Coordinates of N, CA and C in Angstrom, one line a residue:
X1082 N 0.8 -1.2 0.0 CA 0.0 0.0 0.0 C 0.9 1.2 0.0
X1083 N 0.7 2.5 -0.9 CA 1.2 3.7 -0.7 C 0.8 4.6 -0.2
X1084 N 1.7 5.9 -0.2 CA 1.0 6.8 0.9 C -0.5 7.4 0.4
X1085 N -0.6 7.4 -0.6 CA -1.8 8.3 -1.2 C -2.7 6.8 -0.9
X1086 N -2.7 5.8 -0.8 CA -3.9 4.9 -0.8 C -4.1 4.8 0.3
X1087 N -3.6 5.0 1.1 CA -3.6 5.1 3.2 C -4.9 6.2 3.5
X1088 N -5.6 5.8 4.3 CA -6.7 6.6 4.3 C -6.1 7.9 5.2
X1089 N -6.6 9.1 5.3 CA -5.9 10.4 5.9 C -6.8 10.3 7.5
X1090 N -6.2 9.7 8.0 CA -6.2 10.1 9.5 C -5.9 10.9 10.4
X1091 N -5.3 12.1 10.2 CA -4.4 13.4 10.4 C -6.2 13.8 11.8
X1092 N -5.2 14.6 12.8 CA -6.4 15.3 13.5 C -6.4 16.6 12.7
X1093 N -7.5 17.6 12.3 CA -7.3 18.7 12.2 C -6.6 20.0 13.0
X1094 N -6.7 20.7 12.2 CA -5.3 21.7 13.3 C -6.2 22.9 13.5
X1095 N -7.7 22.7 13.1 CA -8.9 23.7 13.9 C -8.8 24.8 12.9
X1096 N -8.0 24.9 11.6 CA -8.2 26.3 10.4 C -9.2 26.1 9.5
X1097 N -9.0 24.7 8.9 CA -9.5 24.4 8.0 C -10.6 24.4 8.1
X1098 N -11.8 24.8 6.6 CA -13.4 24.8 7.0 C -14.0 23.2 7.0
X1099 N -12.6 22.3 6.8 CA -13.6 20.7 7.1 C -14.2 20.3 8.1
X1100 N -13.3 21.3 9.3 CA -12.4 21.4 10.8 C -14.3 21.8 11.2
X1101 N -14.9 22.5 10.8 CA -16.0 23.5 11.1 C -17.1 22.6 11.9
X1102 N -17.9 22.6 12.5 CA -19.0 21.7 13.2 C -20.1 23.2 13.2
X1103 N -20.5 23.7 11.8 CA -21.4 24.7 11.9 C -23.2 24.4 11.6
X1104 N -24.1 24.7 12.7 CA -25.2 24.4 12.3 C -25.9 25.1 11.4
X1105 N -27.4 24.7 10.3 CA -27.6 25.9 9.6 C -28.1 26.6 10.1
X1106 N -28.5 28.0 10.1 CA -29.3 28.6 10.4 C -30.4 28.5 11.0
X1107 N -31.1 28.5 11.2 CA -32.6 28.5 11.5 C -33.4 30.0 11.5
X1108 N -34.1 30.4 10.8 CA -34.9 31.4 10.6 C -35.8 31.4 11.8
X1109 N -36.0 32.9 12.1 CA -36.6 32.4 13.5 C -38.1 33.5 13.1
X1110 N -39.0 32.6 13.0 CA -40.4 33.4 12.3 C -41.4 33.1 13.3
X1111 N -42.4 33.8 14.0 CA -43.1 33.9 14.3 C -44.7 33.9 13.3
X1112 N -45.7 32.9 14.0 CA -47.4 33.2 13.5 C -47.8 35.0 13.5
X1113 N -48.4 35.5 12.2 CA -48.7 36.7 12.2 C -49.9 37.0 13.6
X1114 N -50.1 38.3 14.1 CA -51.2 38.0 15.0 C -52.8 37.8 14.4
X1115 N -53.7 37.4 15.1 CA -54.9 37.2 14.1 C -56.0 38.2 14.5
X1116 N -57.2 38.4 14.2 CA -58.1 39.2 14.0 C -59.5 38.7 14.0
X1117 N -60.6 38.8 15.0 CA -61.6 38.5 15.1 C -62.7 39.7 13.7
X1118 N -63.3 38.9 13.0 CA -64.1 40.0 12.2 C -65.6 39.8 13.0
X1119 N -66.0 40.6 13.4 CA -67.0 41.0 14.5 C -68.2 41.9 13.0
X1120 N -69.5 40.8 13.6 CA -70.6 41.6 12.8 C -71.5 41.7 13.8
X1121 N -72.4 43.2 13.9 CA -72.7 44.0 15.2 C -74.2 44.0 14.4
X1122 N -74.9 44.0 15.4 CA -76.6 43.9 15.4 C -77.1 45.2 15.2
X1123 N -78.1 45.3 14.3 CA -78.8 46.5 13.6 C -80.2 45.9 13.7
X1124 N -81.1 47.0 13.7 CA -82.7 46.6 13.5 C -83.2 46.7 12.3
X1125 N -82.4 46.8 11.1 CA -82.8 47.3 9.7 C -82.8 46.0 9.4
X1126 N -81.2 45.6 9.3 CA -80.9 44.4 7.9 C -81.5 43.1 8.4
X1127 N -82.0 42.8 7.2 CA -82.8 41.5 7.5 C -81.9 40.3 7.4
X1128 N -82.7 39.4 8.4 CA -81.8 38.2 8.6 C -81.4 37.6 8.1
X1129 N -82.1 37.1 6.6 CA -81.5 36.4 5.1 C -80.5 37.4 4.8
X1130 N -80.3 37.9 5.1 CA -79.1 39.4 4.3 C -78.4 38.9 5.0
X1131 N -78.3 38.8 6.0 CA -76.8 38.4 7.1 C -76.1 37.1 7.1
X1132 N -77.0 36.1 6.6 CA -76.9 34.9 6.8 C -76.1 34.6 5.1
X1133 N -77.1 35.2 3.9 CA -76.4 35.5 2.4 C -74.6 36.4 2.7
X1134 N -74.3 37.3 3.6 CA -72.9 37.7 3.9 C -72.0 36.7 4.5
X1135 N -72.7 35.8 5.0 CA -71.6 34.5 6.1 C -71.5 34.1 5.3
X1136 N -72.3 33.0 4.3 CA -72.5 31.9 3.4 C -71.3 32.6 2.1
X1137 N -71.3 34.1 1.6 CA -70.7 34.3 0.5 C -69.3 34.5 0.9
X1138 N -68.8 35.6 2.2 CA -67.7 36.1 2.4 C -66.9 35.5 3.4
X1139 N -67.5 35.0 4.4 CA -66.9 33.8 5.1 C -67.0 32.3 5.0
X1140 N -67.4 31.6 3.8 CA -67.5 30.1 3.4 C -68.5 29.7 4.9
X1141 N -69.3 29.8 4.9 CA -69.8 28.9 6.3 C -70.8 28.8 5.2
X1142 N -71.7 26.9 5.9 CA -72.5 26.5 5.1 C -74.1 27.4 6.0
X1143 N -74.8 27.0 5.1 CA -76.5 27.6 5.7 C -76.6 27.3 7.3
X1144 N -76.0 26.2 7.7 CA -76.5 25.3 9.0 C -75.9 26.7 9.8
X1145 N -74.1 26.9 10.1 CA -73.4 27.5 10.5 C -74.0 29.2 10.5
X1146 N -74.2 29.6 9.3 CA -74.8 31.0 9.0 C -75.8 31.3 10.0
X1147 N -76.7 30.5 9.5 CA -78.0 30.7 10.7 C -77.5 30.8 12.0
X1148 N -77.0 30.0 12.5 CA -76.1 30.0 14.0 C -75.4 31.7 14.4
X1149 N -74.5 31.6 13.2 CA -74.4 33.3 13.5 C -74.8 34.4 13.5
X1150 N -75.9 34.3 12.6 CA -76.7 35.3 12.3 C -77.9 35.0 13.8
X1151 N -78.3 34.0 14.4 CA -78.8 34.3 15.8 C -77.7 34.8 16.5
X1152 N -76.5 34.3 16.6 CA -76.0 35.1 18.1 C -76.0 36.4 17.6
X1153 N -75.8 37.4 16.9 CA -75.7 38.5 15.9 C -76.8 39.0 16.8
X1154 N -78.2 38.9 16.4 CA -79.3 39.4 16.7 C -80.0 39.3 17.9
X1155 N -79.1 37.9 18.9 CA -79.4 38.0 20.5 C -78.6 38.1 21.3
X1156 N -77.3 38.0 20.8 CA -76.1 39.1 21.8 C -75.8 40.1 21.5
X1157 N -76.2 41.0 20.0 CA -75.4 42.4 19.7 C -74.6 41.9 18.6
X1158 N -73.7 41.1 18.6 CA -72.5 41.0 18.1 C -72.0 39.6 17.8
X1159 N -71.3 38.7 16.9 CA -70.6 38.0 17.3 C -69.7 37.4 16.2
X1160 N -68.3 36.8 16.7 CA -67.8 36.9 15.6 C -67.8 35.6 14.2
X1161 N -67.6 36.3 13.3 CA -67.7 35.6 12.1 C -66.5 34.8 11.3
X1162 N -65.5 35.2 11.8 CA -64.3 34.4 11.3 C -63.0 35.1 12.2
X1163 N -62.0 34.6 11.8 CA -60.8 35.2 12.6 C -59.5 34.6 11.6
X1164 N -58.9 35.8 11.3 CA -57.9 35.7 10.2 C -56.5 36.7 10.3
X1165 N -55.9 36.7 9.2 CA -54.4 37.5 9.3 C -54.8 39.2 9.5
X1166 N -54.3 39.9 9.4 CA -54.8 41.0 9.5 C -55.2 41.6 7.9
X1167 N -54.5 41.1 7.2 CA -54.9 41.5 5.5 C -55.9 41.0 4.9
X1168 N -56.1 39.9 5.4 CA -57.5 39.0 5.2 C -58.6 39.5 5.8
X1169 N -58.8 39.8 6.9 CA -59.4 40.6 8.1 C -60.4 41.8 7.6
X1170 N -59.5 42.7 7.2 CA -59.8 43.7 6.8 C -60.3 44.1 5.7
X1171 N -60.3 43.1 4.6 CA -60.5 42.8 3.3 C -62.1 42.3 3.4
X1172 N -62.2 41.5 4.2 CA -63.6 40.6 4.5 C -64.5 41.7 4.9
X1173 N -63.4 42.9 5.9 CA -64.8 43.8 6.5 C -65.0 44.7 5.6
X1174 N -64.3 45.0 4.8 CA -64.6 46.0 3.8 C -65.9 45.0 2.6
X1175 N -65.6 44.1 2.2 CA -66.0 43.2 1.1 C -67.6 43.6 1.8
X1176 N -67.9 42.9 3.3 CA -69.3 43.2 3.8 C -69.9 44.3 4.0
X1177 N -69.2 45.3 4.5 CA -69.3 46.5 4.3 C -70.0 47.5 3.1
X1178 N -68.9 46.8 2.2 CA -69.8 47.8 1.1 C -70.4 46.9 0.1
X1179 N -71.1 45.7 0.7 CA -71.7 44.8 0.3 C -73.2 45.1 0.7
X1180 N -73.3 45.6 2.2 CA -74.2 46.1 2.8 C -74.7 47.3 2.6
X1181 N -73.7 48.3 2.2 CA -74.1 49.7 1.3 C -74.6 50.1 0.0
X1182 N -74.4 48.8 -0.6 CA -74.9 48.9 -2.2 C -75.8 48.2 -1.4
X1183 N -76.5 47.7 -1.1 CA -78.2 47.4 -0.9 C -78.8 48.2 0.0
X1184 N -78.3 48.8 0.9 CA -78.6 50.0 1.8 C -79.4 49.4 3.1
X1185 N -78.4 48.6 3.5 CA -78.6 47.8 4.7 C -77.3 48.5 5.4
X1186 N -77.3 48.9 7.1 CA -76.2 49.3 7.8 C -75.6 48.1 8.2
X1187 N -76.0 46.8 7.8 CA -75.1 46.4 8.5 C -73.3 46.6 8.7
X1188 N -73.0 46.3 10.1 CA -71.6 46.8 9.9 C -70.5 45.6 10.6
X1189 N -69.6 45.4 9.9 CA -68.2 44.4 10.4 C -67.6 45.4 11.0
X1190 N -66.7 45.0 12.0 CA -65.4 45.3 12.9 C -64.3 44.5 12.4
X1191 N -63.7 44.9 12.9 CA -62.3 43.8 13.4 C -61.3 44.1 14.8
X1192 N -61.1 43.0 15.4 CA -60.0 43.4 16.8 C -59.2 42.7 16.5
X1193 N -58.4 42.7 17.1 CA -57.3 41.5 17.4 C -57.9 40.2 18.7
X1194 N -57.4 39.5 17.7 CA -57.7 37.8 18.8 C -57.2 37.4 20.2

């Protein structure tokens, strides 16, 4: 056997980057914060109206809708989805002037969760 066929056993002398025991990175990311979209009780808008805004702008089926369209009209308020804040805001605007072109007040909020 020659010296080049000898496997290299040598300790490192701590310069070299083979020498390195570096972990990768890790990105350190945080969940955005989220957002309750809150629909608030009015004596105008009729209940099919509220229940046609859950079913179209928040995907809830008929069963669901109904559900929130009662707590809506016997607590005041209640929320209808909870999302990013760009999503959030988008949904209350969407209902909003969803509810103005038919000339219903109803009105969405948003808070934080």
């Amino acid at each position: 056997m020659t010296d080049t066929d000898k496997p290299d056993t040598r300790q490192g002398d701590g310069q070299g980057d083979d020498d390195l025991a570096v972990a990768p990175a890790k990105p350190k990311t945080k969940k955005p914060p989220l957002y309750k979209v809150i629909m608030h009780n009015d004596d105008f808008t009729p209940m099919e109206f509220v229940v046609e805004c859950l079913m179209t702008y928040f995907t809830r089926d008929r069963e669901q809708a109904v559900q929130i369209m009662l707590t809506v009209h016997t607590r005041g308020k209640a929320v209808a989805g909870t999302y990013t804040a760009q999503i959030a805001e988008t949904k209350v605007t969407q209902v909003n002037d969803h509810a103005r072109a038919h000339q219903h007040p109803l009105l969405c909020t948003m808070e934080q969760a």
